[in-house]
Coordinates of C-alpha atoms in Angstrom, one line a residue:
X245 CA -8.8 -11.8 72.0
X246 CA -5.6 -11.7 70.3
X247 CA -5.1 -11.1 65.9
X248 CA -3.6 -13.4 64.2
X249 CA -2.7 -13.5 60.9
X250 CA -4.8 -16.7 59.7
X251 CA -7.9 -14.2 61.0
X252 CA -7.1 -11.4 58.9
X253 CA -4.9 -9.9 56.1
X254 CA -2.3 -7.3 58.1
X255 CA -1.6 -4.6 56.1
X256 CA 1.8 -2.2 56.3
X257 CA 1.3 2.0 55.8
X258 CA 2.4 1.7 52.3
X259 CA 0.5 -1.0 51.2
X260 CA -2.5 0.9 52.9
X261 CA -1.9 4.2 50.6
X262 CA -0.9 2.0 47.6
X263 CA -4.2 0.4 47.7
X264 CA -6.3 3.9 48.4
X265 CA -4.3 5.3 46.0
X266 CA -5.2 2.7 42.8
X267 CA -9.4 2.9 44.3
X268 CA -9.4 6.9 44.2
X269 CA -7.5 7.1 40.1
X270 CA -9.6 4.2 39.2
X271 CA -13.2 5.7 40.8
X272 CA -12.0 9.9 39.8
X273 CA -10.4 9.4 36.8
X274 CA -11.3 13.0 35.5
X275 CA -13.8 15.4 36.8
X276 CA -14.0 19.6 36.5
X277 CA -13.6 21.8 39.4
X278 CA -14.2 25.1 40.4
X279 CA -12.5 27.0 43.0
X280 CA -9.8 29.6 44.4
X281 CA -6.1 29.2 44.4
X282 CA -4.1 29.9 47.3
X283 CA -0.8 28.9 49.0
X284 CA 0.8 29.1 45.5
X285 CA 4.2 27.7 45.0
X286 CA 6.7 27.3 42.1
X287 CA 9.3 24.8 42.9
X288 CA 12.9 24.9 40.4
X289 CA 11.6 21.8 39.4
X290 CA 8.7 23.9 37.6
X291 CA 5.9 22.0 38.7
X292 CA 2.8 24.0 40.2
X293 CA 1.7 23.3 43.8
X294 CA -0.9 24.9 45.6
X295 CA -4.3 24.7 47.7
X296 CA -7.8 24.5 45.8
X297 CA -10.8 26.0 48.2
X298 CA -14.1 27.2 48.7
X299 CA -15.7 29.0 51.5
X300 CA -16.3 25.4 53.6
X301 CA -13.3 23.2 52.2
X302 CA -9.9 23.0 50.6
X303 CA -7.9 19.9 48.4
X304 CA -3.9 20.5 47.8
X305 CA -3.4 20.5 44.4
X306 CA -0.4 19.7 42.1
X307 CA -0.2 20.3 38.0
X308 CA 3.1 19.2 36.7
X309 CA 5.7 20.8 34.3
X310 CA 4.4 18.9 31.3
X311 CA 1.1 20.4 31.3
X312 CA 1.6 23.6 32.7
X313 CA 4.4 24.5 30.0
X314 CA 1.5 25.1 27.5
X315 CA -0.9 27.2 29.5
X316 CA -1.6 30.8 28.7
X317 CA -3.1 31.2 32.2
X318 CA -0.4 32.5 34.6
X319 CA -2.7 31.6 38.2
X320 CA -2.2 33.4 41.1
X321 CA -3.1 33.1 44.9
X322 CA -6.8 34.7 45.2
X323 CA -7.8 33.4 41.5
X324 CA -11.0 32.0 40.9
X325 CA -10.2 29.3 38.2
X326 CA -11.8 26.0 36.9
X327 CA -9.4 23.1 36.3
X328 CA -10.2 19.6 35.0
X329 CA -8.3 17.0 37.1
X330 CA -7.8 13.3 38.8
X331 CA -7.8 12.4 42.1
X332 CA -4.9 11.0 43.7
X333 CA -2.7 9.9 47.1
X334 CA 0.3 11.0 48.1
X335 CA 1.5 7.7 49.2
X336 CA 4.5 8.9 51.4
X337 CA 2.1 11.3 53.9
X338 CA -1.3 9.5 53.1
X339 CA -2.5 12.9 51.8
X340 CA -5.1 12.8 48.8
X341 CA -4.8 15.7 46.2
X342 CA -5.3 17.0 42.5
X343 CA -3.6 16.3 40.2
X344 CA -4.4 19.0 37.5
X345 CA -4.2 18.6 33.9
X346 CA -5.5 21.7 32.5
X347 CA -6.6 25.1 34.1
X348 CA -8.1 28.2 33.3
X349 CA -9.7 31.7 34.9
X350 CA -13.5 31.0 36.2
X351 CA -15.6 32.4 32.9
X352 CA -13.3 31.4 30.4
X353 CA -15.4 27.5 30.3
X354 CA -18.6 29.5 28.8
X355 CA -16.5 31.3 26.2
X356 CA -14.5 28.5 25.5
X357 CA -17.7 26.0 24.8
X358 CA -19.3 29.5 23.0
X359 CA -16.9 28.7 20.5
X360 CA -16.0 25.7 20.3
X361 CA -20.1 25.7 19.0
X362 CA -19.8 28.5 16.9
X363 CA -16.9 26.7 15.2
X364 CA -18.5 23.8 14.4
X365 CA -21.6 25.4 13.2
X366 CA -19.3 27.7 10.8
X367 CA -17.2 24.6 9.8
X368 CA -20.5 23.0 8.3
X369 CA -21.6 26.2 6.5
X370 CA -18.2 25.9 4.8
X371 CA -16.7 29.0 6.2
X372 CA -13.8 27.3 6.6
X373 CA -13.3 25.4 3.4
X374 CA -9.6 26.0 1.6
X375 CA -11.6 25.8 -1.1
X376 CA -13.0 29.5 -0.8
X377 CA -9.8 31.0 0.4
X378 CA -8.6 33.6 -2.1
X379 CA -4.7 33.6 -2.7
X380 CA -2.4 36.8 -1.9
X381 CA -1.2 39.1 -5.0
X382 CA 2.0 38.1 -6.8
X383 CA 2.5 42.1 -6.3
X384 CA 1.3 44.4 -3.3
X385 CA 1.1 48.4 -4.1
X386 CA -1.2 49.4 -1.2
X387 CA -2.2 47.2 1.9
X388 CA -5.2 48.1 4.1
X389 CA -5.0 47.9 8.2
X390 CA -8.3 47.6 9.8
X391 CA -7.5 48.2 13.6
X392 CA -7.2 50.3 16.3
X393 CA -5.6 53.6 15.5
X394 CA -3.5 53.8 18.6
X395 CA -3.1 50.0 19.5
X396 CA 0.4 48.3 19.6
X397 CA -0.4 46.6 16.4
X398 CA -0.7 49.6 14.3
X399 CA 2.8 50.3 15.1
X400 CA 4.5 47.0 14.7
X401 CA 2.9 47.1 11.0
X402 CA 4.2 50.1 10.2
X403 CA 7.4 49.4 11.4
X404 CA 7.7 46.0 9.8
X405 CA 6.6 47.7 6.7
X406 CA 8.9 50.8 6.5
X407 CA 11.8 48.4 7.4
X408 CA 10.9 45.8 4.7
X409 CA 9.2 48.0 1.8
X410 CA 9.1 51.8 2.1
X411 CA 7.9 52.0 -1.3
X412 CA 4.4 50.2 0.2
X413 CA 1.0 52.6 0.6
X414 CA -1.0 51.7 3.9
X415 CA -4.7 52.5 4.2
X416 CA -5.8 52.9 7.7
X417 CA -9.1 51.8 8.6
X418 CA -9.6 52.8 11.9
X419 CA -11.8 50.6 14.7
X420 CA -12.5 49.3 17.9
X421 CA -11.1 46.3 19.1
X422 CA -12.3 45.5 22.0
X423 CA -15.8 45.7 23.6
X424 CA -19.4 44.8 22.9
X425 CA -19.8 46.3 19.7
X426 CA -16.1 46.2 17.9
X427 CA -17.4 43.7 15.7
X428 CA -19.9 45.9 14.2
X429 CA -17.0 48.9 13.3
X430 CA -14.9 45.8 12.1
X431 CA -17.6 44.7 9.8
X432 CA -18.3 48.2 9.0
X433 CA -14.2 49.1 7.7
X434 CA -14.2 45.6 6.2
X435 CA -17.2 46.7 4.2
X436 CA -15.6 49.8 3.5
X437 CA -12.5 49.0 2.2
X438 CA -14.4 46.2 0.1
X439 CA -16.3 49.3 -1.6
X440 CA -13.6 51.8 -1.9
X441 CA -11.4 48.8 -3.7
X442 CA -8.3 50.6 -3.2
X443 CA -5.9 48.3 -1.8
X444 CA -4.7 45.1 -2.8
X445 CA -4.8 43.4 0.8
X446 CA -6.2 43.8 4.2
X447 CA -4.9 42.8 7.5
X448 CA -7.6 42.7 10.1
X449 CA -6.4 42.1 13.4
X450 CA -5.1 43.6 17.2
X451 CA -2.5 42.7 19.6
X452 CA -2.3 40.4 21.9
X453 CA -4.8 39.6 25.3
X454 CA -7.7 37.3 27.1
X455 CA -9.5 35.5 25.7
X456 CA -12.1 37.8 26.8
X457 CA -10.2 41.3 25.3
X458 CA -10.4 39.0 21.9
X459 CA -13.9 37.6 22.1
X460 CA -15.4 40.5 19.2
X461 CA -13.0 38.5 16.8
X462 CA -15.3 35.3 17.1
X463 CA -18.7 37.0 16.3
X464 CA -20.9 35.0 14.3
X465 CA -21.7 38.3 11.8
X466 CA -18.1 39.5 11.7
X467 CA -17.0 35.8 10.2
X468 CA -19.7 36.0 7.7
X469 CA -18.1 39.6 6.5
X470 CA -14.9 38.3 6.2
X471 CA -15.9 35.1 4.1
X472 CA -17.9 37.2 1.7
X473 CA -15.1 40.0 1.4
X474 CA -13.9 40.4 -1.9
X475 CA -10.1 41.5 -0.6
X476 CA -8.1 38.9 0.3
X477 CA -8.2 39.2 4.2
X478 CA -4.9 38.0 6.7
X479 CA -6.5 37.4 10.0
X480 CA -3.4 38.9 12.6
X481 CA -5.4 38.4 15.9
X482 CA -3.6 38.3 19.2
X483 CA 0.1 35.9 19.6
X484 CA 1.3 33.2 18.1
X485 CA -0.9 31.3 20.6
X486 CA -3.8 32.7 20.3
X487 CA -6.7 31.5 17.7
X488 CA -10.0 33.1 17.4
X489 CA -12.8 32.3 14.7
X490 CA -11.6 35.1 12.4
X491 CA -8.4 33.2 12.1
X492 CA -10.3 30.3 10.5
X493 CA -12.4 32.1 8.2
X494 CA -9.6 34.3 6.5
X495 CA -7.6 33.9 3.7
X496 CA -4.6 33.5 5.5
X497 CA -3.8 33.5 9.1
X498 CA -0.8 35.3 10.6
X499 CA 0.5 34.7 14.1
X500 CA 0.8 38.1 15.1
X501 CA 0.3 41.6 12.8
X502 CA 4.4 41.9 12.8
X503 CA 4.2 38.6 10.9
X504 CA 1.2 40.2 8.8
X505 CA 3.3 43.0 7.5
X506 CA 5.9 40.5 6.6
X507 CA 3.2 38.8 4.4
X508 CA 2.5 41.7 2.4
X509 CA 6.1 43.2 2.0
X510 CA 8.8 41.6 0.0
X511 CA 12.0 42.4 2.0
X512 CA 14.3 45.5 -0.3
X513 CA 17.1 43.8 0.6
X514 CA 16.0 40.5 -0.3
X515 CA 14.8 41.9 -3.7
X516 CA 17.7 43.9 -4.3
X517 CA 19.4 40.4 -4.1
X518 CA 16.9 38.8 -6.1
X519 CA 17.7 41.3 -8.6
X520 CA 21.2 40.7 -8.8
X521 CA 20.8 37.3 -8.3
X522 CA 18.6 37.0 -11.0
X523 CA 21.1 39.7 -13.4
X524 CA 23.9 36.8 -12.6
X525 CA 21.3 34.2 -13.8
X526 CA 20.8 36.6 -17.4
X527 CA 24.3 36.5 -17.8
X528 CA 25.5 33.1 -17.2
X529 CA 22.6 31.9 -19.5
X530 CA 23.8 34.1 -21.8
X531 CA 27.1 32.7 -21.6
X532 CA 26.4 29.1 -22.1
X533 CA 23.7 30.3 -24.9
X534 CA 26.4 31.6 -26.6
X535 CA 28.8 28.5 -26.4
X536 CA 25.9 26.1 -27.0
X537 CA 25.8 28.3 -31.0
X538 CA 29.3 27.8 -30.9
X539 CA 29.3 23.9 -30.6
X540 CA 26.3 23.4 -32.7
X541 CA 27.8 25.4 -35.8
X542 CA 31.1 23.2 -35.4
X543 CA 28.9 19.9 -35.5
X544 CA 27.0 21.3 -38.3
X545 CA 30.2 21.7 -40.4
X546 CA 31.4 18.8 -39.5
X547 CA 28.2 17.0 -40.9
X548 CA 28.5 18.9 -43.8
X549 CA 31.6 17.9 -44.3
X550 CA 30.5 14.3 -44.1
X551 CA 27.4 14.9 -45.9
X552 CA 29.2 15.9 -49.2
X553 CA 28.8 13.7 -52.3
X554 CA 32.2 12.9 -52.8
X555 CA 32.5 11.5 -49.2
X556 CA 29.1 9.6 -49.9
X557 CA 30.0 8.2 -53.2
X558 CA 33.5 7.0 -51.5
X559 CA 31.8 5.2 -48.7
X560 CA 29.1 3.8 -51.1
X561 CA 32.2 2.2 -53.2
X562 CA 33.5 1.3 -49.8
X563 CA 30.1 -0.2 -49.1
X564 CA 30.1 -2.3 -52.6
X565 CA 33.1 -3.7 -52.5
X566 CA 32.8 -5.2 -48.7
X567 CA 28.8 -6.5 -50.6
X568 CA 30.8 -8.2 -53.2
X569 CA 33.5 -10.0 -51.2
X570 CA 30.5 -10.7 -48.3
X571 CA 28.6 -12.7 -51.4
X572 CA 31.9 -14.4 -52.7
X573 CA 32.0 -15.6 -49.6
X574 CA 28.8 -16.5 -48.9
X575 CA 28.5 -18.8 -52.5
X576 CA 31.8 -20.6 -51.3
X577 CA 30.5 -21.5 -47.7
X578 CA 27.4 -22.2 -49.4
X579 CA 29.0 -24.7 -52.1
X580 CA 30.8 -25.9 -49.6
X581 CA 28.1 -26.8 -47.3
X582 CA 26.1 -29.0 -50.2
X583 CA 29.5 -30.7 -51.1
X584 CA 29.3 -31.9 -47.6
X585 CA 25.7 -32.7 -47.5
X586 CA 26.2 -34.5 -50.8
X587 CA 29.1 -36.8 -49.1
X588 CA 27.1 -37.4 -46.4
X589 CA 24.1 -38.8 -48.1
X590 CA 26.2 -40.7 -50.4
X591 CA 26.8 -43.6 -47.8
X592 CA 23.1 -43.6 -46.8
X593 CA 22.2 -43.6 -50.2
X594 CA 24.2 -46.7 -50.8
X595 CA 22.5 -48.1 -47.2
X596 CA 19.0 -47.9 -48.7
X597 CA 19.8 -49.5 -52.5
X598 CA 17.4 -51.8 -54.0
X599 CA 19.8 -54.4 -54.9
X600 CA 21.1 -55.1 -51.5
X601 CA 17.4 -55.4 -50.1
X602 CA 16.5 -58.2 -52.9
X603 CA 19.8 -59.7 -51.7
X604 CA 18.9 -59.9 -48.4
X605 CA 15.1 -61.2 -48.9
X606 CA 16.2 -63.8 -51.5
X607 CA 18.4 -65.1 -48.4
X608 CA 15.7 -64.5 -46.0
X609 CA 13.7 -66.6 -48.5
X610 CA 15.3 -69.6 -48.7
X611 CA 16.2 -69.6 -44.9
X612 CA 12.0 -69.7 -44.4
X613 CA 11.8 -72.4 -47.2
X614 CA 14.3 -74.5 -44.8
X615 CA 12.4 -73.8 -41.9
X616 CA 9.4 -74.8 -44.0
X617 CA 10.9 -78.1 -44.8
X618 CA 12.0 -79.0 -41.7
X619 CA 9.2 -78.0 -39.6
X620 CA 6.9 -79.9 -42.3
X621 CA 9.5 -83.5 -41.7
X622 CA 9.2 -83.0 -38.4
X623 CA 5.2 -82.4 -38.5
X624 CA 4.6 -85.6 -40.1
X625 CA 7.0 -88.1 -38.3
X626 CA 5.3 -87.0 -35.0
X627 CA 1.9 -87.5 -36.7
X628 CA 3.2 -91.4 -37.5
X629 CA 4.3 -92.0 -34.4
X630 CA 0.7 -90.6 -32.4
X631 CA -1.4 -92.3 -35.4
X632 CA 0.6 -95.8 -34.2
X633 CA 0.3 -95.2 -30.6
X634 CA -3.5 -94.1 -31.2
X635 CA -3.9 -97.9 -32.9
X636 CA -2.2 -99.6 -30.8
X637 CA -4.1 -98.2 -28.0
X638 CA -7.4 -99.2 -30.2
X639 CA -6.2 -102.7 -31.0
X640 CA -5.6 -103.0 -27.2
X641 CA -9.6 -102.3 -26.5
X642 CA -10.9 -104.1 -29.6
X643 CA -13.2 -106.6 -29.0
X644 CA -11.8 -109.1 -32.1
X645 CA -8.4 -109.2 -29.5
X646 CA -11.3 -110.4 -26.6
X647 CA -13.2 -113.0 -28.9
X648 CA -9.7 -114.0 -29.5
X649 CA -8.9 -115.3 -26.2
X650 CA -12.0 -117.4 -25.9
X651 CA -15.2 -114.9 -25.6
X652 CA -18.1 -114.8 -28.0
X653 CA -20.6 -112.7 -27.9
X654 CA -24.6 -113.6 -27.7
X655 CA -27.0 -110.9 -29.8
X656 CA -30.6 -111.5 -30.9
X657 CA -32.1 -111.9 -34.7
X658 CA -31.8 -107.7 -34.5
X659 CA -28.4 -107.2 -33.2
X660 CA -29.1 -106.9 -29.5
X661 CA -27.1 -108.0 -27.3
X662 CA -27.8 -110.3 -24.7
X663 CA -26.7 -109.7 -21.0
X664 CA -29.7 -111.7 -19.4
X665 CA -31.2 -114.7 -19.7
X666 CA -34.6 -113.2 -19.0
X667 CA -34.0 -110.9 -22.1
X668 CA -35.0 -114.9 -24.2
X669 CA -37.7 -117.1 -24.4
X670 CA -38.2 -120.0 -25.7
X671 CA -38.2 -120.3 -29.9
X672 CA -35.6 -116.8 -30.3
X673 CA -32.9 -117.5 -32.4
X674 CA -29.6 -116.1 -31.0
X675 CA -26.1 -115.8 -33.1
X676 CA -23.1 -116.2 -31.1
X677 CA -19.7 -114.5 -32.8
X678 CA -16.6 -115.9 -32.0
X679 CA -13.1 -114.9 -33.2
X680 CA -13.4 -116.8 -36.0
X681 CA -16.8 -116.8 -36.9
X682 CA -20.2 -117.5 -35.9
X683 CA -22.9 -119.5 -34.4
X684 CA -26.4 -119.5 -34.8
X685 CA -28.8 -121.5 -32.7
X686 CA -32.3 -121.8 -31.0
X687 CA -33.9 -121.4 -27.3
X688 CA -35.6 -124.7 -26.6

């Protein structure tokens, strides 16, 4: 039976590996291993590439330059180390790998979370609160070294120190600094030194190493010292990369005990510059002090000068005479002002007189009485005229005009009229009215 396509999707290689490649990422996005390096490479590109194994099973493995720049752990074949890391494919051979993002020796994960707690257990107590940490001296006579006697860092202090300030006094307190119980002499000098009061710092510190070699610096008892030390303490544990729990709790941290010494010790030739810098200052202030007294008594004499009575009583005259001429002036503008007023009311004045207002209601007067008279005429004649219409159309209903052309009217002894002849009987005496008079007569 043949494929076809309408059967099944048909995949090419690369679409294949694409597609593994997005399921293993997405399902092992980060997970910790543990395991022994060999086969290990270091391209010019600076990325890491070697093989992963145990006794049964190996995994290549690749950690790129971004994230090994920062590592302090050089790895080598044979290492036991524990990385934390993604799956991945290489898409071009198929082959599935590591891709590491951070790595360290086997052992260092249990000191690492070791203090990681301890840090956040001091952090609550407040160990680590700027608010407890005590400031340096403006001025340092005698520093105190609590160390090893014959370690490296011994020597770069007192050869930063001698360089930078001869004149300094150092205190040696000599202790272990390494080892399962170098945190008890370190607590002991710091205790020491704190007692004996005779220096004005101390540096408490070592050279550089593992993370083992520094582990006695992140003892629970020897942070507790240092916080309740009543020196100021620089913590000078280790390199500049490097960062134990002492570090936290001091006053200061230094990045390495060269940099402590530098700290403590004003540079001679820096103060010697200072000095003259400071000399130059003294005398260039003095300099414009100087001129500033100079300017200032010149001002003062000139407002002497101006502050002398004659000058006064001149400028005062001065002062009268522009008064007097600013009043003269001010009554003419003044006069002349009402002078204009005055004209202008003048005509309105003459607007508003009674005798023009009589005038013109004695005219308005006898124009009403016209009206009066004419409206009166012309009241009455129309009055004439509707009164004759009004009798004419009376005389035209009358009912003298009707008897006139021949009617009468019949009405009973009372003044009824008769419309019926069943309204009389026999023996009723009717009047008949004609135009001209009237009739009265019987019912037989």
């Amino acid at each position: 039976m043949a494929i076809t396509s309408q059967q099944q999707t048909i995949y090419t290689v690369s679409r294949l590996n694409r597609e593994i490649r997005t399921v293993l990422e997405q399902g092992f996005a980060s997970l910790i291993l543990t395991g022994e390096i060999s086969n290990f490479i270091t391209p010019a590109s600076g990325h890491w590439y070697f093989t992963l194994k145990d006794d049964r099973a190996q995994v290549k493995a690749a950690m790129w330059r971004g994230n090994n720049r920062g590592q302090r752990y050089r790895p080598e074949n044979g290492a036991q180390v524990t990385v934390r890391a993604r799956v991945s494919l290489y898409e071009p051979r198929g082959d599935y790998q590591l891709i590491i993002e951070h790595m360290e020796a086997a052992g260092e994960g249990q000191l690492k979370q070791e203090f990681d707690e301890l840090k956040m257990r001091l952090a609550a107590q407040g160990l680590f609160s700027s608010a407890h940490k005590k400031p340096l001296p403006n001025v340092v006579h005698r520093v105190g070294v609590v160390t090893s006697a014959t370690g490296a860092a011994i020597k770069d202090i007192l050869t930063v120190l001698k360089r930078r300030a001869p004149q300094l006094e150092v205190v040696i307190y000599p202790a272990m600094v390494q080892g399962k119980d170098a945190h008890l002499q370190l607590i002991d000098k710091i205790t020491l030194a704190n007692i004996r009061n005779e220096v004005d710092v101390l540096i408490v510190g070592r050279g550089g190493g593992s993370l083992e070699d520094l582990w006695c610096f992140n003892h629970e008892l020897l942070a507790h010292a240092i916080f309740e030390s009543e020196l100021p303490i620089i913590s000078a544990v280790g390199h500049e990369i490097d960062t134990t729990i002492s570090d936290y709790v001091a006053d200061i941290r230094a990045a390495t005990p060269s940099a402590a010494a530098e700290l403590v010790s004003p540079n001679s030739a820096e103060l010697t510059n200072q000095v003259q810098q400071m000399l130059n200052r003294l005398a260039n202030a003095f300099k414009h002090q100087v001129a500033d007294k100079r300017r200032l008594a010149v001002q003062l004499e000139h407002k002497l000068t101006l502050c002398h009575p004659r000058n006064q009583l001149t400028q005062q005259a001065q002062r009268l005479d522009e008064l007097i001429l600013a009043l003269q002036n001010a009554m003419q503008q003044r006069l002349y002002q009402q002078e204009r007023r005055l004209a202008n009311l003048k005509p309105r004045l003459l607007q508003r007189s009674p005798d023009r207002k009589l005038s013109q209601a004695d005219h308005q007067l006898q124009q009403l009485q016209a009206r009066l008279q004419q409206a009166m005429q012309q009241c009455l004649g129309s009055a004439k005229n509707n009164l004759a219409m009004q009798a004419g159309r009376l005389d035209s209903v009358s009912p003298l005009n009707v008897l006139a052309r021949g009617y009468s009217i019949t009405k009973s002894k009372q003044g009824k009229v008769i419309k019926s002849v069943s309204s009389v009987k026999s023996g009723d005496v009717l009047i008949t009215e004609l135009a001209d008079g009237s009739i009265e007569s019987k019912v037989n």
